[in-house]
PDB file of C-alpha atoms in Angstrom:
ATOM      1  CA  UNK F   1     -29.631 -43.967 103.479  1.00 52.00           C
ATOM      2  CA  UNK F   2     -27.092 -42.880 100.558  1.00 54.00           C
ATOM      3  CA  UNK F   3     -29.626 -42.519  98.111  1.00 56.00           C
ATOM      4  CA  UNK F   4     -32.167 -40.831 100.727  1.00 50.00           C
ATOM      5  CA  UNK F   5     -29.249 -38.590 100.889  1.00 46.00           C
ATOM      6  CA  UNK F   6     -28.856 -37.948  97.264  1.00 55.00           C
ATOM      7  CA  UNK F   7     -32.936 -37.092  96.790  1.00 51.00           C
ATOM      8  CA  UNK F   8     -32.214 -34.113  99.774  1.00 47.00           C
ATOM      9  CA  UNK F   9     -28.934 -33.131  97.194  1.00 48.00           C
ATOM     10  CA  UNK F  10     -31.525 -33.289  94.096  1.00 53.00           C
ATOM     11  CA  UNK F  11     -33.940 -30.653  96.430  1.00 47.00           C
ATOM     12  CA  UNK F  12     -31.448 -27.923  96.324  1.00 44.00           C
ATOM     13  CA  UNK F  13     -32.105 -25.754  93.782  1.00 47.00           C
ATOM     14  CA  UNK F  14     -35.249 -24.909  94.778  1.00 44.00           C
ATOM     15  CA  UNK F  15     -33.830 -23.979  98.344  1.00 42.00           C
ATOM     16  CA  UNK F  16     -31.824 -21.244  96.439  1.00 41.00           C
ATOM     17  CA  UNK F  17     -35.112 -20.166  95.745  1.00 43.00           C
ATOM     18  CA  UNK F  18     -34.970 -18.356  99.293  1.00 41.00           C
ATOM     19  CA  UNK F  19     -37.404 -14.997  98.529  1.00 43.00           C
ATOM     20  CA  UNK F  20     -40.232 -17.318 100.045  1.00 64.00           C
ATOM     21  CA  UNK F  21     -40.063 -19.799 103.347  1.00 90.00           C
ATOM     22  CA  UNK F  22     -38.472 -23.131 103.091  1.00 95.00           C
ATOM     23  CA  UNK F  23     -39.155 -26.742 104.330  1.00 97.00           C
ATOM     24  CA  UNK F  24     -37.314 -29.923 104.341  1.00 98.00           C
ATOM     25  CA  UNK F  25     -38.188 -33.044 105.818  1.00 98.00           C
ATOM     26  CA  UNK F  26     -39.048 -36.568 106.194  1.00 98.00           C
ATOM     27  CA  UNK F  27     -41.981 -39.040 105.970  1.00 98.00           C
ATOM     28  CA  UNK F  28     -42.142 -42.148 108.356  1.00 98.00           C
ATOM     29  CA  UNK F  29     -45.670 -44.545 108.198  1.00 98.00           C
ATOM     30  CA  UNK F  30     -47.096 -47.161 106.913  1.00 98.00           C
ATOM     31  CA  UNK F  31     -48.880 -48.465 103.875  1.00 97.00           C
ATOM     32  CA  UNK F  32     -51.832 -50.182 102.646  1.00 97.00           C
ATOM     33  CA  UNK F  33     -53.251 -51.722  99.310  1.00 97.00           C
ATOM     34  CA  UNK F  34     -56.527 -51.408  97.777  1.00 96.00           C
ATOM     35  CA  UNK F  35     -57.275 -53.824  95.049  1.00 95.00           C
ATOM     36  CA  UNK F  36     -58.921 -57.398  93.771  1.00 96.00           C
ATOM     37  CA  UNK F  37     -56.419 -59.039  96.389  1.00 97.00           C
ATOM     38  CA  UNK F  38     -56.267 -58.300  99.903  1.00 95.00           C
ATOM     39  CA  UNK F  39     -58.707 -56.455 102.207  1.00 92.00           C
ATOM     40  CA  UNK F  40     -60.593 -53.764 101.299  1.00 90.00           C
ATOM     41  CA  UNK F  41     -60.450 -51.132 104.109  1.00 91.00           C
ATOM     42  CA  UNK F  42     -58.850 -47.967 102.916  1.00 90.00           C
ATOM     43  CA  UNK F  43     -56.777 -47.043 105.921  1.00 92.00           C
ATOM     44  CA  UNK F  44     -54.876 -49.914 107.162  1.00 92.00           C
ATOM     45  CA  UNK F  45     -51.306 -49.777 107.219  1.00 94.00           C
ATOM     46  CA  UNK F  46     -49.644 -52.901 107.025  1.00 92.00           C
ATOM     47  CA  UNK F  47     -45.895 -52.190 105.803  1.00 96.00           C
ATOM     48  CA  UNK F  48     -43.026 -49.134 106.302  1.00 98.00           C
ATOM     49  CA  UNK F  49     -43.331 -46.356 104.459  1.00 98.00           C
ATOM     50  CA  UNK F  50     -40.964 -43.859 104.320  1.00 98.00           C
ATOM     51  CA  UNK F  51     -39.627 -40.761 102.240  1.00 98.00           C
ATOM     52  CA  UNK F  52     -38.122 -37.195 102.233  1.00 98.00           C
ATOM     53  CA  UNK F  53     -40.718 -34.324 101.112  1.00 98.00           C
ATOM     54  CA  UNK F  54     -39.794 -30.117  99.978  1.00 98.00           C
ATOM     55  CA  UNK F  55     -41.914 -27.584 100.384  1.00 97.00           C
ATOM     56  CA  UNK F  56     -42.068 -23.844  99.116  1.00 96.00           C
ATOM     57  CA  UNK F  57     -44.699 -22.056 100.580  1.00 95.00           C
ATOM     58  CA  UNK F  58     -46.156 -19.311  98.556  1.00 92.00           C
ATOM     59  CA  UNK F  59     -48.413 -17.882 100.943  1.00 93.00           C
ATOM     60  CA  UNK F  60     -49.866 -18.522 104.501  1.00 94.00           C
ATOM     61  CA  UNK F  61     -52.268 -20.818 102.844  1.00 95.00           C
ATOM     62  CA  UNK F  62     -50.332 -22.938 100.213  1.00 95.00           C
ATOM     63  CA  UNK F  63     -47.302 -24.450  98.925  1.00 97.00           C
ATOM     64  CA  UNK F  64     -46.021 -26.305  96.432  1.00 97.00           C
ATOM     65  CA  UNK F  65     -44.744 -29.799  97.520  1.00 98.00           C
ATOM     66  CA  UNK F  66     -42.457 -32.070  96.172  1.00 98.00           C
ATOM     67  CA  UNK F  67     -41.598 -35.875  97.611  1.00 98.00           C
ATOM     68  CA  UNK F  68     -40.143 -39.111  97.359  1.00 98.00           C
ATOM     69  CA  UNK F  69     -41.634 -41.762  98.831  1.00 98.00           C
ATOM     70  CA  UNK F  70     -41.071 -45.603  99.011  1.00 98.00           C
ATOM     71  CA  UNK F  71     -42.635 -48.856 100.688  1.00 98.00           C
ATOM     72  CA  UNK F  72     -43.701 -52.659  99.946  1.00 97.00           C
ATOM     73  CA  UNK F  73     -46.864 -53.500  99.360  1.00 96.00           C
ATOM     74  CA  UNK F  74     -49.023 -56.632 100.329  1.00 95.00           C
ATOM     75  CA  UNK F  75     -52.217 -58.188  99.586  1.00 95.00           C
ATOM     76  CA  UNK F  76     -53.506 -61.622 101.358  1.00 95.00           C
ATOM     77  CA  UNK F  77     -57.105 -63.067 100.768  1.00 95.00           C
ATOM     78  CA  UNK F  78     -56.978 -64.833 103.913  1.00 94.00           C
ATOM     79  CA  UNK F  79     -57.393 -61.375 105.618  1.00 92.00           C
ATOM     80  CA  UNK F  80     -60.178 -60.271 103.457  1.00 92.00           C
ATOM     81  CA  UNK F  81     -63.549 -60.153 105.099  1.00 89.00           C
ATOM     82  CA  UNK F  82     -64.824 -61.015 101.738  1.00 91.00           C
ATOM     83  CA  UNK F  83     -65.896 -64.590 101.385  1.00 92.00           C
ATOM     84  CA  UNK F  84     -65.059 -65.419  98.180  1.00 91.00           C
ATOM     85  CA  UNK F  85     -62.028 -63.639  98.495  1.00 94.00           C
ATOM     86  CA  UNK F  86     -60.714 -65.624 101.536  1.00 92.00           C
ATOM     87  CA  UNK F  87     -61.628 -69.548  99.889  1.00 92.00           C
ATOM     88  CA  UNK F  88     -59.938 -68.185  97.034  1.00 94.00           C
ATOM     89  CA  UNK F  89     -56.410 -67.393  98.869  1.00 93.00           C
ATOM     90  CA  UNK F  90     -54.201 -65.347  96.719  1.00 95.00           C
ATOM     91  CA  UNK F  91     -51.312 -62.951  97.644  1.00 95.00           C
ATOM     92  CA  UNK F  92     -48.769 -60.770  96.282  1.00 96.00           C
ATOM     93  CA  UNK F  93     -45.797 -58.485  97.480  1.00 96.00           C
ATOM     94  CA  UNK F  94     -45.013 -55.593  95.399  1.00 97.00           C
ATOM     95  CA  UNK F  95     -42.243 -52.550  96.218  1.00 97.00           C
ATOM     96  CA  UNK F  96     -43.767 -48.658  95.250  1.00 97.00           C
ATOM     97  CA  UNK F  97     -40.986 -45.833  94.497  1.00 98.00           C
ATOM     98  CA  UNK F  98     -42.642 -42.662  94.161  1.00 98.00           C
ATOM     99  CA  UNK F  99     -42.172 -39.265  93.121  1.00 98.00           C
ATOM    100  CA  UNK F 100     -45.204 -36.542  93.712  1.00 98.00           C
ATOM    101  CA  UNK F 101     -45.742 -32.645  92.986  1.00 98.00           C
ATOM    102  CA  UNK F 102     -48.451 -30.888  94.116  1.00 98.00           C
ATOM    103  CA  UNK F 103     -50.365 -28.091  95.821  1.00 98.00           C
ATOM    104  CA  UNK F 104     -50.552 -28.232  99.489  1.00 98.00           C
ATOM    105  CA  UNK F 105     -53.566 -26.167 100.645  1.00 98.00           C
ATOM    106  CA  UNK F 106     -54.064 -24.810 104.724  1.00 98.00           C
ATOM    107  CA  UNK F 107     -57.742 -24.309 105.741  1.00 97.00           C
ATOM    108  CA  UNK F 108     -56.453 -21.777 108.067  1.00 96.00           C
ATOM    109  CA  UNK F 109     -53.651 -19.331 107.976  1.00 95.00           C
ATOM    110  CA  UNK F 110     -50.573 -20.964 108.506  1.00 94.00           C
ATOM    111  CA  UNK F 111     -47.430 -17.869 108.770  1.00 90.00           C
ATOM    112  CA  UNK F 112     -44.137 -20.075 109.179  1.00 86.00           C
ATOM    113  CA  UNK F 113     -42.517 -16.355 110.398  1.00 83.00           C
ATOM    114  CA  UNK F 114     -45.164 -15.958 113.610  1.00 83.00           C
ATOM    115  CA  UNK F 115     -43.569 -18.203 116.234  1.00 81.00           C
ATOM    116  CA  UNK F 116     -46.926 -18.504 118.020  1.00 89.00           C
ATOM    117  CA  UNK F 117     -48.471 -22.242 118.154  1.00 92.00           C
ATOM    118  CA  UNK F 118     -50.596 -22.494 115.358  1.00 94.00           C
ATOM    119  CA  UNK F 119     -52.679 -25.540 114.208  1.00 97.00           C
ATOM    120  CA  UNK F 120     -54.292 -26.197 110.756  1.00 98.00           C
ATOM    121  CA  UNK F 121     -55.792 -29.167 108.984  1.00 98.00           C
ATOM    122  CA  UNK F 122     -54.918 -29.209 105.090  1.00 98.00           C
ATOM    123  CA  UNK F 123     -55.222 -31.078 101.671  1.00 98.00           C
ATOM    124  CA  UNK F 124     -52.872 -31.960  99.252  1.00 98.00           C
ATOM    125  CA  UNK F 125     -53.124 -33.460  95.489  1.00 98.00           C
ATOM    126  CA  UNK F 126     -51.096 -33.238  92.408  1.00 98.00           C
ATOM    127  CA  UNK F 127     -49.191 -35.849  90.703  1.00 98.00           C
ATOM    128  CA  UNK F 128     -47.511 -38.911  90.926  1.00 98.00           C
ATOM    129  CA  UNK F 129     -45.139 -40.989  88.928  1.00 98.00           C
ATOM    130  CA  UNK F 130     -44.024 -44.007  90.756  1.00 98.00           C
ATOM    131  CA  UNK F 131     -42.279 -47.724  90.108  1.00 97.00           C
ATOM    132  CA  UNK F 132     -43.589 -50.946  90.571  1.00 97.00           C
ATOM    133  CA  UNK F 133     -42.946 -54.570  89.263  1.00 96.00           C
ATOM    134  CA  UNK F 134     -45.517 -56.010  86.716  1.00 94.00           C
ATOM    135  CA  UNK F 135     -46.907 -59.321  88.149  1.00 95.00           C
ATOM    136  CA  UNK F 136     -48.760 -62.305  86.446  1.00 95.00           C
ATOM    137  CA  UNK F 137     -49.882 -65.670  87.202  1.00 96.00           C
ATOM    138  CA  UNK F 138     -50.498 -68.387  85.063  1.00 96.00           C
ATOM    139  CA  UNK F 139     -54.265 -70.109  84.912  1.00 94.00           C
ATOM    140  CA  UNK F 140     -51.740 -73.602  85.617  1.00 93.00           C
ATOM    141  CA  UNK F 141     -50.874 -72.229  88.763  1.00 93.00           C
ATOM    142  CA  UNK F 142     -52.799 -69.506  89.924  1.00 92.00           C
ATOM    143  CA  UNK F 143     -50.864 -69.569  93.490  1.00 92.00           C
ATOM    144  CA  UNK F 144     -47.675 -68.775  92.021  1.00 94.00           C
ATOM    145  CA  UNK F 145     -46.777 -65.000  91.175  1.00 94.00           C
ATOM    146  CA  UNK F 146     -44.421 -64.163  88.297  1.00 94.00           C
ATOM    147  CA  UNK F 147     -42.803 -60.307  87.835  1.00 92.00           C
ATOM    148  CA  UNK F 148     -41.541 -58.430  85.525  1.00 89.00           C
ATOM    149  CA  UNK F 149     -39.280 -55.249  87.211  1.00 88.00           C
ATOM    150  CA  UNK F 150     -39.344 -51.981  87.328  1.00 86.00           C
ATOM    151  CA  UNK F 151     -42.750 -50.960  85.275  1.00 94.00           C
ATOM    152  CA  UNK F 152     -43.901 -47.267  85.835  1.00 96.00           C
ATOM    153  CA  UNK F 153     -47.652 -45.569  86.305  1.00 97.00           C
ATOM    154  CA  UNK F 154     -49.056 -42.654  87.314  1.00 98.00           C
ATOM    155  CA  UNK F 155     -51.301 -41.588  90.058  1.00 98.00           C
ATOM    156  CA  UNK F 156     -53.206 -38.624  91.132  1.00 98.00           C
ATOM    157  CA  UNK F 157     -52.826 -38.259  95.178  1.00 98.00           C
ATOM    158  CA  UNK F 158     -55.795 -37.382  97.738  1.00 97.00           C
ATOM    159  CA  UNK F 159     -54.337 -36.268 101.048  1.00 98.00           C
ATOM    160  CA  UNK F 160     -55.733 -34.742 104.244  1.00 98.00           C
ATOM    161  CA  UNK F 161     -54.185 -33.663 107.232  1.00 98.00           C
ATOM    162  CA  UNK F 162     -53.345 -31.558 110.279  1.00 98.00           C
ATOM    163  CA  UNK F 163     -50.025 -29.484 111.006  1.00 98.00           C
ATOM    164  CA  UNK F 164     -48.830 -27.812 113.882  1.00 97.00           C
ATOM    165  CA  UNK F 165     -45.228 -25.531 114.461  1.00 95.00           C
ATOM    166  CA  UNK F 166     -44.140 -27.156 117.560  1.00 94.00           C
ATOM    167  CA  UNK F 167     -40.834 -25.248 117.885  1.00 92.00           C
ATOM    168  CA  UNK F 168     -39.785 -22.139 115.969  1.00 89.00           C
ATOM    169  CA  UNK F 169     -38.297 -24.404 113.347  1.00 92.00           C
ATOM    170  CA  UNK F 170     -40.049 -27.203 113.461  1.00 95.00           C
ATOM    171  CA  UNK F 171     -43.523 -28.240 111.535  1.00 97.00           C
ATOM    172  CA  UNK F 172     -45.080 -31.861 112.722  1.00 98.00           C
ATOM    173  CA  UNK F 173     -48.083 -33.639 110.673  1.00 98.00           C
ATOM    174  CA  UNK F 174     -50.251 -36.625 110.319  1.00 98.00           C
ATOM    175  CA  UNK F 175     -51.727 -37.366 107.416  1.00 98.00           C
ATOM    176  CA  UNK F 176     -53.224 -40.312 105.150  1.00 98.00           C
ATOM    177  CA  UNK F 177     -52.734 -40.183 101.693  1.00 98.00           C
ATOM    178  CA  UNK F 178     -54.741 -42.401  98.911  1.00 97.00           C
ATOM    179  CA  UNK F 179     -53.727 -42.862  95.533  1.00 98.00           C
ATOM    180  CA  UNK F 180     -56.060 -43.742  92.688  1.00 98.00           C
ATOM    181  CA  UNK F 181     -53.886 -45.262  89.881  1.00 98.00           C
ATOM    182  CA  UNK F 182     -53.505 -45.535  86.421  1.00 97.00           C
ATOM    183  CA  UNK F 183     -52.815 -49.562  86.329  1.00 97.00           C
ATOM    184  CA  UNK F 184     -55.114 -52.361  87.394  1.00 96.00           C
ATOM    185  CA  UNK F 185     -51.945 -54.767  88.144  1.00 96.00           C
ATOM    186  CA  UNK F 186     -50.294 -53.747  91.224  1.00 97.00           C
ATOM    187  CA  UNK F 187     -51.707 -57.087  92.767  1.00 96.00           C
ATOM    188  CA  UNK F 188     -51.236 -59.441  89.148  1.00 95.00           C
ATOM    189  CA  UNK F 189     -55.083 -59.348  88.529  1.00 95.00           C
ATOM    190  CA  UNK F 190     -54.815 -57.534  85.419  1.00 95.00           C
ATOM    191  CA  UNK F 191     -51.602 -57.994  83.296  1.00 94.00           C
ATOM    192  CA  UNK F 192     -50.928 -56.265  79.746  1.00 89.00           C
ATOM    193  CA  UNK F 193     -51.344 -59.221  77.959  1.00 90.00           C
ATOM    194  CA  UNK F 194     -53.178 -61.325  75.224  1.00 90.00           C
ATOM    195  CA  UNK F 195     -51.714 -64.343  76.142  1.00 93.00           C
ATOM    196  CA  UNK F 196     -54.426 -66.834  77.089  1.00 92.00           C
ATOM    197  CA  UNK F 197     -52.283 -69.023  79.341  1.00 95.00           C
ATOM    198  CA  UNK F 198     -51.975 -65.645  81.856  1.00 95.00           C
ATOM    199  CA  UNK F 199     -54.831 -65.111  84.269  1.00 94.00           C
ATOM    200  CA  UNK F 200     -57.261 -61.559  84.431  1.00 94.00           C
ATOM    201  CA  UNK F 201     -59.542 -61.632  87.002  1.00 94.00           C
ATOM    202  CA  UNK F 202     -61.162 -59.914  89.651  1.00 92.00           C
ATOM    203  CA  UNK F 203     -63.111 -56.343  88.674  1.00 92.00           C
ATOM    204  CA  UNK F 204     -61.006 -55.459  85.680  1.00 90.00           C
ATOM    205  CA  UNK F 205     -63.039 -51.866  85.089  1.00 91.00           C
ATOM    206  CA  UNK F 206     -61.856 -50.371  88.463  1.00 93.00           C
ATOM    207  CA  UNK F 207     -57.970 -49.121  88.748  1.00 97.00           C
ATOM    208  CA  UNK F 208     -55.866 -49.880  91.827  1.00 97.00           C
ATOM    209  CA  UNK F 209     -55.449 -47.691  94.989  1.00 97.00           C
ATOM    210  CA  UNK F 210     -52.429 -47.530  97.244  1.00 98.00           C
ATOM    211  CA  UNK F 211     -52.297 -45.796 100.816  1.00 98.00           C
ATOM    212  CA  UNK F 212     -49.366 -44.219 102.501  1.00 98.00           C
ATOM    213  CA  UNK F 213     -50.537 -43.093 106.384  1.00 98.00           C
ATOM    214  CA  UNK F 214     -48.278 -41.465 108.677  1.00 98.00           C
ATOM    215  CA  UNK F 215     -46.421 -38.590 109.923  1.00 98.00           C
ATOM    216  CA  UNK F 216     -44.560 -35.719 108.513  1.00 98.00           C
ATOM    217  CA  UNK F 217     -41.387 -33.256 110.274  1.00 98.00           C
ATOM    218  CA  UNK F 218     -39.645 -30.518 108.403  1.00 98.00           C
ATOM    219  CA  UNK F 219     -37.265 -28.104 109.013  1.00 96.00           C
ATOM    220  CA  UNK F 220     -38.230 -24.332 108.137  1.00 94.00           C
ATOM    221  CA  UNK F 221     -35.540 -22.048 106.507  1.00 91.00           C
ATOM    222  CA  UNK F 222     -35.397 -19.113 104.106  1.00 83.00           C
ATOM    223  CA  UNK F 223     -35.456 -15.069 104.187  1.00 70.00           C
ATOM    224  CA  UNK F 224     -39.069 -14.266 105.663  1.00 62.00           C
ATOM    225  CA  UNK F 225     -41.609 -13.903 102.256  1.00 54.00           C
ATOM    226  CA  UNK F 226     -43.625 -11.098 101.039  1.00 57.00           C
ATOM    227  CA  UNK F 227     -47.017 -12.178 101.031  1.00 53.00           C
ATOM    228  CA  UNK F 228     -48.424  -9.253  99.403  1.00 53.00           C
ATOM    229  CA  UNK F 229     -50.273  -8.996  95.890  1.00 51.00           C
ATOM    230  CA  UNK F 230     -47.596  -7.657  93.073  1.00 45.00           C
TER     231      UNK F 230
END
């Protein structure tokens, strides 16, 4: 919770920036691997997720977005509905820190100032630049995963969702959120290496995806905007 606490601290200069609307909030939901290890259905949340988001809107229909979000991943063969995936039988664990900044688009007007109920689905994309610990297995033993901590990638997000104000200050939201990598070895299949003795397998052309489903609530704050054209 302390360093939850410090990310909100690290959001506050851009709540000075009060001439537009304001939110601050939290992320709570689950997570879900994509990969050569594990199943291969994209929305399937298997472990927590969680995080604290900021958003600046600059107009009924957009905002910039800015989050932190963190959760272990898993992969297990033996839940694949792939054959040769589950006599195989590999697994891995791996943890995902991750920062994001974006665009948040609103298909429909969304005025944080008009206290009416209002209801719009939305998309969201931008970049990421997240954590992760660089695994490897040897072609000795194949069941046994080695890592190497705290390697760093980047990843462009593809979110969709729907928002509604359900109190004055309030804003609640589900949304799923995929996230096409940079790095083929989140799950160990692909490791930087030359070194013979260190396995590669699976489909070493295709990058890794990661999934973070859940729910979003933020706080609204800030002097009512100016939407007009200057």
């Amino acid at each position: 919770m302390k360093k939850i606490f410090n990310l909100l601290l690290c959001f506050f200069p851009f709540i000075t920036l009060n001439a537009q609307i304001n939110e601050i909030g939290v992320f709570l939901g689950g997570s879900n691997f994509v990969g050569d290890v594990g199943k291969t259905t994209y929305i399937a949340p298997e472990k927590l997720a969680f995080g604290v988001l900021y958003k600046w809107n600059r107009s009924p229909r957009h905002a910039w977005r800015f989050s932190y979000t963190q959760s272990n991943i898993s992969g297990n063969d033996y839940k694949s509905d792939e054959t040769g995936r589950n006599q195989r039988g590999y697994r891995f664990d791996n943890d995902i820190k991750e920062l994001s900044a974006g665009l948040e688009f609103n298909f429909f007007d969304f005025n944080l100032h008009d206290y009416h109920t209002k209801i719009t689905p939305y998309v969201f994309t931008g970049l990421n630049y997240f954590f992760f610990n660089n695994l490897y297995r040897y072609t000795a033993t194949p069941n046994t995963v080695y890592e190497l901590k705290n390697r760093s990638s980047m990843s462009i997000p593809i979110t969709l969702g729907i928002k509604s104000n359900i109190s004055p200050r309030f804003v609640l939201a589900a949304e799923v959120g995929a996230r096409y990598t940079f790095t083929d070895n989140i799950d160990g299949s692909n490791p930087n290496t030359s070194n013979p003795s260190i396995m590669k397998f699976g489909n070493l052309n295709n990058n890794d995806w990661y999934i973070f489903s859940g729910m979003t609530l933020t706080y609204t704050f800030g002097k009512k905007p100016c939407y007009c054209a200057y």
